[in-house]
């Protein structure tokens, strides 16, 4: 039977997190080892980590193809990986520290010669730096909004005149809309000056300033590699669902404030109802972005239409969100469902695509037949 290592970061339990922060002022879960001198992390830092429900659901899906060994991406991950001897690691670990955080688990797997699912360290780091990823896209003629990178307050002035307004600003290597609120929509150079200064201070990382694209937005799931890579049914973002007068973005407010389980925001339309030529164009641009950045097995790519009607790539997520509960509106599982691919099959497709790359044969566990 295949041995499948499963690498993940589990979100700390919010209650335990607060107690431990108040008590020790440092480490907050077994997954996190901060020294006393390091600033203690806030719960937001774990927004991208997975819940126990997601981890259980992925494990269940994987177990159809082998014995699953959980390998939480904690400080003892390298030893645990070595001891576990998996044939392949299924990786969804988002990592904790720094701009290479998503690459840590795959790099350790490579170092130990263990096959793993998903993109490699280079691609994960590239895509986590939105500006570097855009350089790769632009150089390869994949449309992406015009932009400037602001590293210091002194550089804001230089960016002011180079871009057409409105301009949208965001921290260069965050996800899940951390630091992306309505205030990031800058109508004037003064707005840009104010918000870019705030972001530089708050996130201590460069700020990406991009021309704001006014058109429709889509998020596009991809499964597979090479000629077998396919774009799943497109998910359109329905800005009409936002409160009256809201800036048409799918940012922090829409993801974390306005969308609550008691009153879900009807923000997604899947499959997107658009004409076939536009759909094909978006699929082409999505696949080009996937290939140019070296994504593997799966990804989710955000695309928005510019003022000339051209689909532009906004962002590439090589470690896509995979919440199992349909009510939680996770876009890759949603797109897969629209293609008739259930949750287990989605997880298994990523595993199978990776195994194929390594020439590893996977056998499905015989299913129990009940009378
Ligand atoms: N140049 C732009 N023009 C128009 N809207 C933009 C632009 N850049 C970002 N946005 C809006 O802000 C949202 C969040 O931006 P982005 O996708 O880069 O952030 P993210 O937090 O990394 O997203 P995710 O949660 O998908 O990881 C986009 O979905 C889009 O609505
Ligand atoms: Mg996004």
XYZ file of C-alpha atoms and ligand atoms in Angstrom:
403
model
C 0.000 0.000 0.000
C 1.277 3.474 -0.831
C 2.365 5.551 2.144
C 1.083 9.085 1.796
C 2.592 11.757 4.035
C 0.198 14.637 4.586
C 1.860 18.008 5.305
C -0.303 20.814 6.665
C -0.416 23.712 9.092
C -3.352 23.582 11.446
C -4.940 26.836 12.598
C -4.519 27.347 16.327
C -7.768 27.129 18.233
C -8.669 30.838 18.790
C -9.560 30.310 22.462
C -6.388 28.371 23.267
C -4.396 30.895 21.234
C -5.542 33.853 23.340
C -5.017 32.018 26.639
C -1.545 30.951 25.660
C -0.666 34.457 24.404
C -1.791 36.027 27.636
C -0.049 33.355 29.670
C 3.313 32.917 28.004
C 3.469 35.935 25.713
C 5.151 33.826 23.078
C 4.413 30.416 21.655
C 0.743 29.797 20.972
C 0.373 26.287 19.613
C 2.598 23.271 19.195
C 2.970 24.360 15.579
C 4.608 27.640 16.425
C 7.940 28.097 18.082
C 8.721 31.740 18.717
C 11.535 32.768 20.990
C 10.782 35.202 23.816
C 12.477 38.005 21.859
C 10.331 37.610 18.731
C 7.067 39.521 18.460
C 4.191 37.194 19.247
C 2.013 36.512 16.215
C -1.599 37.614 15.906
C -4.370 35.163 15.042
C -4.601 36.817 11.566
C -1.233 35.362 10.730
C -2.891 31.972 10.559
C -5.737 33.007 8.243
C -4.360 30.747 5.528
C -3.760 27.721 7.731
C -6.236 24.884 7.665
C -8.971 24.025 10.129
C -9.249 20.567 11.729
C -12.302 19.943 9.466
C -10.313 20.602 6.288
C -7.434 18.454 7.506
C -9.795 15.561 8.327
C -11.539 15.881 4.961
C -8.269 15.811 3.025
C -7.033 12.826 5.020
C -10.245 10.923 4.274
C -9.912 11.639 0.545
C -6.264 10.561 0.491
C -6.904 7.372 2.427
C -8.609 5.866 -0.653
C -5.124 5.651 -2.175
C -2.955 4.580 0.727
C -2.056 4.791 4.370
C -1.960 8.426 5.393
C 0.653 9.676 7.853
C -0.042 13.143 9.225
C 3.029 15.369 9.149
C 2.184 18.716 10.694
C 4.637 21.338 9.454
C 6.118 22.067 12.873
C 9.771 22.413 13.821
C 10.161 18.618 13.924
C 8.745 18.150 10.420
C 12.134 17.162 8.905
C 12.709 14.370 11.445
C 9.115 13.192 11.237
C 9.265 13.130 7.449
C 12.469 11.121 7.489
C 11.040 8.670 10.013
C 7.749 8.260 8.130
C 9.314 7.152 4.802
C 6.312 8.187 2.699
C 6.198 7.353 -1.005
C 4.765 10.817 -1.624
C 3.808 13.861 0.452
C 0.499 15.612 -0.129
C 1.354 19.223 0.662
C -1.022 21.966 1.746
C 1.300 23.584 4.334
C 1.244 27.372 4.076
C 4.250 27.913 6.373
C 4.770 30.640 8.948
C 7.744 32.898 8.512
C 8.859 35.106 5.682
C 8.392 35.338 1.976
C 9.624 31.782 1.384
C 7.219 30.319 3.935
C 5.205 28.314 1.414
C 8.390 26.759 0.054
C 9.727 25.321 3.274
C 7.921 21.963 3.163
C 8.580 21.286 -0.543
C 12.244 22.286 -0.124
C 12.650 19.814 2.755
C 10.967 17.108 0.656
C 13.350 17.829 -2.209
C 16.334 17.760 0.124
C 15.304 14.321 1.376
C 14.350 13.083 -2.103
C 10.662 12.614 -1.255
C 8.104 13.224 -4.047
C 5.410 15.780 -3.162
C 2.272 17.259 -4.658
C 1.889 20.750 -6.046
C 4.273 23.436 -7.116
C 7.956 23.499 -6.293
C 9.697 25.959 -3.938
C 10.636 28.309 -6.754
C 7.073 28.676 -8.021
C 5.614 29.000 -4.532
C 8.012 31.802 -3.634
C 7.587 33.499 -7.011
C 3.796 33.571 -6.736
C 3.880 34.724 -3.121
C 5.679 37.836 -4.369
C 2.945 39.442 -6.445
C 5.366 41.884 -8.083
C 7.932 39.255 -9.114
C 5.127 37.057 -10.436
C 3.861 39.993 -12.503
C 7.340 40.524 -13.920
C 7.351 36.911 -15.106
C 3.878 37.333 -16.615
C 4.612 40.653 -18.311
C 7.898 39.421 -19.786
C 6.028 36.490 -21.306
C 3.215 38.655 -22.693
C 0.592 37.391 -20.256
C -1.608 40.454 -19.594
C -1.362 41.883 -16.054
C -2.107 45.420 -14.798
C 0.637 48.067 -15.077
C 2.347 48.460 -11.732
C 5.048 49.977 -9.561
C 6.711 48.551 -6.464
C 7.099 50.875 -3.478
C 9.732 49.754 -0.977
C 10.052 52.898 1.142
C 7.961 55.982 1.869
C 10.505 57.918 -0.217
C 9.588 55.849 -3.285
C 5.865 56.642 -3.162
C 6.293 59.927 -5.016
C 8.023 58.167 -7.922
C 5.048 55.811 -8.303
C 2.445 58.585 -8.132
C 2.897 59.870 -11.665
C 3.759 56.627 -13.416
C 0.318 55.062 -13.109
C -3.148 55.947 -14.366
C -5.768 56.434 -11.650
C -7.596 54.830 -9.956
C -4.725 52.782 -8.541
C -5.036 49.746 -6.266
C -2.381 49.051 -3.628
C -1.608 45.848 -1.729
C 1.124 44.306 0.415
C 3.398 42.449 -1.986
C 3.438 39.079 -0.275
C 0.242 38.393 1.585
C -2.855 36.350 0.751
C -6.460 35.962 1.922
C -6.865 39.731 1.495
C -4.693 40.624 4.446
C -4.172 44.377 4.082
C -6.638 44.620 1.159
C -9.568 46.825 2.161
C -11.669 49.463 0.409
C -9.062 52.023 1.478
C -6.635 50.407 -0.978
C -8.651 51.841 -3.861
C -6.829 55.114 -4.512
C -8.654 57.693 -6.636
C -5.914 60.318 -6.345
C -2.175 60.606 -5.707
C -3.027 61.829 -2.194
C -5.016 58.630 -1.499
C -2.065 56.611 -2.754
C 0.387 58.535 -0.595
C -1.716 57.955 2.529
C -2.599 54.277 2.043
C 0.808 53.160 0.749
C 2.473 54.761 3.806
C 0.062 52.945 6.118
C 0.645 49.585 4.431
C 4.430 49.976 4.459
C 4.314 50.650 8.170
C 1.757 47.994 9.077
C 3.054 45.091 6.988
C 6.802 45.912 6.889
C 7.081 44.727 3.304
C 6.950 46.454 -0.104
C 3.644 47.690 -1.495
C 2.467 46.860 -4.993
C 0.627 49.730 -6.720
C -1.386 48.584 -9.751
C -3.720 50.276 -12.158
C -7.248 49.387 -11.087
C -9.100 47.174 -13.556
C -12.758 48.167 -13.759
C -14.171 45.068 -15.474
C -15.625 41.743 -14.384
C -13.596 39.415 -12.175
C -13.190 35.651 -12.293
C -11.322 33.106 -10.293
C -10.171 30.129 -12.308
C -9.254 26.698 -10.972
C -6.805 24.486 -12.856
C -6.128 20.785 -12.426
C -3.383 18.721 -14.044
C -0.174 19.217 -15.964
C 1.032 19.719 -19.520
C -1.484 18.756 -22.180
C -3.757 17.359 -19.452
C -4.035 20.681 -17.579
C -7.645 21.848 -17.644
C -9.391 24.964 -16.466
C -12.434 24.162 -14.339
C -15.728 26.040 -14.808
C -15.029 29.729 -14.147
C -16.247 31.381 -10.967
C -17.468 34.960 -11.582
C -17.373 37.457 -8.706
C -20.764 39.131 -8.472
C -19.999 42.627 -7.183
C -23.745 43.344 -7.230
C -23.956 41.308 -3.996
C -21.786 43.822 -2.117
C -23.462 46.496 0.005
C -24.648 49.606 -1.847
C -21.759 51.930 -2.691
C -19.017 49.368 -1.952
C -15.842 49.452 -4.045
C -16.112 46.544 -6.527
C -13.369 44.353 -5.094
C -13.294 40.937 -3.468
C -11.204 42.131 -0.519
C -11.062 41.896 3.255
C -14.554 43.225 3.943
C -16.207 40.882 1.415
C -14.238 37.827 2.568
C -14.262 38.324 6.317
C -16.897 40.893 7.369
C -19.831 40.870 4.959
C -19.856 37.093 4.328
C -21.030 35.349 7.504
C -22.564 31.859 7.779
C -25.835 33.365 9.149
C -26.054 35.703 6.160
C -23.855 34.415 3.337
C -22.871 36.842 0.603
C -24.107 35.560 -2.759
C -20.884 36.686 -4.373
C -20.065 33.759 -6.673
C -21.606 32.614 -9.908
C -20.332 29.246 -11.102
C -20.214 28.401 -13.927
C -19.874 32.062 -14.893
C -22.527 33.058 -17.419
C -20.356 34.650 -20.086
C -20.082 34.188 -23.814
C -17.903 31.393 -25.111
C -15.210 33.548 -26.805
C -14.582 35.458 -23.542
C -14.571 32.189 -21.589
C -12.006 30.684 -23.946
C -9.877 33.843 -23.765
C -9.876 33.760 -19.954
C -9.013 30.044 -19.994
C -6.093 30.717 -22.366
C -4.716 33.539 -20.200
C -5.144 31.381 -17.071
C -3.274 28.441 -18.576
C -0.524 30.739 -19.843
C -0.086 32.167 -16.332
C -0.030 28.627 -14.867
C 2.651 27.502 -17.294
C 4.791 30.661 -17.245
C 5.075 30.528 -13.448
C 5.680 26.752 -13.433
C 2.585 25.754 -11.453
C 1.983 22.035 -11.039
C -0.960 19.730 -10.296
C -3.422 22.474 -9.298
C -3.813 26.187 -8.720
C -6.349 28.992 -8.604
C -5.774 32.118 -10.640
C -7.591 35.469 -10.292
C -8.372 37.283 -13.540
C -10.025 40.648 -14.121
C -11.075 42.393 -17.314
C -9.403 45.732 -18.114
C -10.986 48.829 -19.670
C -10.209 47.501 -23.180
C -11.976 44.176 -22.490
C -8.759 42.141 -22.111
C -8.529 39.476 -19.344
C -5.587 40.312 -17.053
C -4.023 38.107 -14.386
C -4.208 39.655 -10.918
C -2.850 36.857 -8.805
C -1.728 33.208 -8.890
C -2.428 30.884 -5.955
C -0.410 27.661 -6.314
C -1.649 26.512 -2.858
C -5.377 27.045 -3.374
C -7.912 27.110 -0.540
C -9.774 23.782 -0.259
C -12.468 24.139 2.389
C -14.693 21.060 2.172
C -17.998 22.569 3.325
C -19.803 23.985 0.265
C -21.358 26.689 2.475
C -17.903 28.101 3.117
C -17.650 29.174 -0.507
C -14.137 27.929 -1.264
C -13.666 28.564 -4.975
C -11.605 25.584 -6.146
C -13.959 22.972 -4.622
C -16.878 25.026 -5.976
C -15.463 25.050 -9.518
C -14.718 21.325 -9.261
C -18.294 20.596 -8.161
C -19.591 22.494 -11.192
C -17.500 20.131 -13.329
C -18.991 17.102 -11.553
C -15.836 16.538 -9.489
C -16.615 15.963 -5.813
C -14.342 16.980 -2.939
C -12.583 13.636 -2.575
C -12.027 13.392 -6.294
C -10.557 16.924 -6.358
C -7.990 16.049 -3.687
C -7.265 12.726 -5.381
C -6.804 14.415 -8.785
C -3.995 16.519 -7.357
C -2.388 13.404 -5.848
C -2.731 11.470 -9.109
C -1.293 14.353 -11.190
C 1.737 14.506 -8.889
C 2.211 10.715 -8.891
C 2.170 10.756 -12.695
C 4.951 13.348 -12.753
C 7.123 11.030 -10.635
C 6.128 7.827 -12.452
C 4.648 6.530 -9.203
C 1.869 3.974 -9.491
C -1.075 4.573 -7.180
C -3.653 1.908 -6.506
C -7.090 2.685 -5.170
C -7.896 0.836 -1.979
C -10.614 -1.736 -2.694
C -13.907 -0.289 -1.490
C -15.893 -2.151 1.129
C -19.108 -3.494 -0.273
C -21.888 -3.628 2.286
C -24.778 -6.009 1.795
N -5.375 45.752 -10.129
C -6.572 45.475 -9.618
N -7.690 45.996 -10.206
C -8.933 45.745 -9.706
N -9.150 45.016 -8.609
C -8.084 44.475 -7.995
C -6.750 44.663 -8.462
N -5.914 43.987 -7.638
C -6.698 43.395 -6.715
N -7.987 43.701 -6.910
C -9.135 43.298 -6.081
O -8.689 42.921 -4.799
C -8.968 41.542 -4.554
C -7.877 40.920 -3.735
O -6.642 41.019 -4.432
P -5.680 39.765 -4.578
O -6.383 38.677 -5.277
O -4.394 40.238 -5.142
O -5.482 39.442 -3.027
P -5.381 38.141 -2.138
O -5.708 38.569 -0.786
O -4.057 37.540 -2.302
O -6.472 37.166 -2.703
P -6.719 35.611 -2.296
O -7.673 35.664 -1.139
O -7.367 35.152 -3.573
O -5.414 34.989 -1.983
C -9.141 40.927 -5.938
O -9.934 39.772 -5.880
C -9.811 42.073 -6.698
O -11.198 42.158 -6.448
Mg -6.978 36.798 -4.830
